[in-house]
Amino acid sequence: MDLFNFLIVGSGPSGMAVARILEKRGTCLVDAGDLPQAQFPYASLTEAAASGDFSALMGEHWEALANIRDPHAVHTKMKSQALRFIASGEPVEVYGDSETILLKVAGSYAAGGMSNTWGAQLVRYTDADLDKAGDWPLEVSALSPYYADLEEHIGIAGAVDDMYDFLGEVHGLLSPPPLVPCAQYLLARYESAKKTALESMLLGRPRLGLLTTKYKGYEPYKFCETEFFTSGQSGIYTAKRTLDDLRQKNNMVFYERHKLLSYTENEDHVAATVLDCKRNEKITIKAHHLLLGCGTLHTARLVLLNRGETGRTLPFIDHPPTLVPIFFPRMFGSILPSRSFPVQLAATLKESPTRELISLYYPGAVLWSDLLPETPLPVSSALRLFKNMFGGMLVAQIWETSTPQKANVLELDDSGALRIRYPDYNKYTNLKKLLKIFRRLGGWSLQRFASMPMPGRGFHYAGSLPMKDAPEPYQTHTDGRLWDSRRVYIIDAAALPSLPAKNHSLTMMANAARIADRILQCECSY
Amino acid sequence: MKIDGSLPGAPDELRKEAVFLYKAAFNKSIPDTLLERYLRAHADLTKQLEGAPFELQIVKTIIEKNLDPVGIEPWLRKKGRQHHLLTRKLLLLSFLNECGGNPAGISRSPDRFALPCMALTVCAAALALLRGRIQAARYGLV
């Protein structure tokens, strides 16, 4: 049996950030993914809608109707037939402050993990973000070289504008995606207002892992508005792209459709028991170092299962955003282009201690029927209204800092299944102020229109095995090792001690790369 | 599983319901294909489209008394709860319409009369809601 230097578990963003550094070094990658993925047969949503191809939009098994009874059964972005494979992992039950199940979620067994469905926003944390979130044993300077390397690898679209410093310094930005008329209007109003008296908001282009031009041989994004119907589109970065590249280079051993069941740490190696899902056989893989990057949920579950810790609670951080529609009456009836990208603009409140990131989306890539239950009007009127309203509407998605709360925990139940208890989360407190600023820019909304997804729907999971300078049980060292381990590392968001008010994807990857680099530097000293 | 295909054994009540609700929601007759899909959805998604007895009674009353389902439906919505049976049936029709090549149509050309059109739509919606509220109260539906 081979003894590898490194065994990486998981092909999500963290696993791939590590694999890039550890390729050609006796590395083995184990991943549950590579399930067959259904394809969406149309180049754009408009084309699909006009085609009359019922099953392409509805799904072979009525997938579009997944939420027809329970509005929270499946995340709207994961309903479609071709995206169901992403949340194919172990089911997790989410509870609020009672014994009633709020939600059933699942981690991902897909090759590329949850990045298959992310919104492509890849932003840096700044020192101010980490100060606000607290508990970080690192400074941003420790992540900076890895940010830069990943940004260069991925190709980041954005602009040097008022949001540049807030979103973090990036060299060689690709041009941002085109704006829909409503976003153009808002940006123009902002530019004009800031010359006079607008001192409370910064607005600019978002930072996206989106290729607006050909980049390093990769095809650009085709602006097809099918993000809710398929994944793996050219031009949108997902970890699957790096996985495919690495597989082609053949510099490491891959075990696809293999699941890590348990591991044993020995003096000079870790022995991992892995299930070959195709043959339903267990095999043992040995390596000097085991790097767990299965996603916060699976990683925490594996660590708890491996120690038989039924009933032990670990901290759990979700990052549910507040969503609020902003209406721009001047733009009602304007043209919505049939090809664009949903994330249009990014904003933050100036000098706000909460440092929230506000992403502004246009509602062009979803089925209108999905929006009906959120519209407090008769169905027929709502559909008539949408026709002119969507040209003058943006949806603000507001991310806030999320820190560990004593009551928000995950645990293994007696059957080995993971349960999340998440009773404690707050409503966005700056909404009134934010809506007042938008009014000055021609946008109108009401606080009562704001909604927040249930706990567990944020998808930015983190903090179960947090990094500490002096880790206690079920925490990790800053070099990624579990508190009592010499050879088992946590490389995914489970190690992030708190979540600043930004998408954590790029930081999760940068931290994983930092850990891999540090293992290489220190390998001899262990 | 094949979604399309005729369903000869479907009860007449369901056909009548589809015709009635579609006419109320879209102000036109239900196309045959859509009607077949409506029946097929009820056959395939029994759990999602089954209603509690009181919900079934509400839908039955609305059809029997020729009330306005579209005006009544918003009054049956409860935040954080499962959708009411009437909401589910109207949503089903909307999804079937949208996925079947009859999307309501994003505005792809500028509409100078957007605001007046929207104002009229909101007024019509308010009237429908008022009518729905009165009918719901009169027949004890909410």
XYZ file of C-alpha atoms in Angstrom, chain B residues 4 13 19 22 40 46-47 50 60 71 85-86 91 93 98 101 107 117 120 124 129 138 140:
23
model
C -46.424 14.960 -20.337
C -63.665 18.044 -10.204
C -60.448 25.551 -15.838
C -56.763 29.376 -14.791
C -50.473 14.977 -14.015
C -49.857 13.881 -4.079
C -48.119 14.971 -0.867
C -52.916 17.416 -0.864
C -64.542 23.866 -3.110
C -58.458 38.137 -4.733
C -53.797 24.763 -0.839
C -55.268 27.573 -2.931
C -48.620 28.729 -8.067
C -50.735 27.064 -12.750
C -44.139 29.903 -17.370
C -43.523 28.395 -23.320
C -39.969 43.787 -20.802
C -49.824 50.851 -16.488
C -53.659 50.846 -13.021
C -56.935 46.699 -9.967
C -57.959 42.353 -2.702
C -68.926 36.647 3.837
C -66.132 32.459 6.390
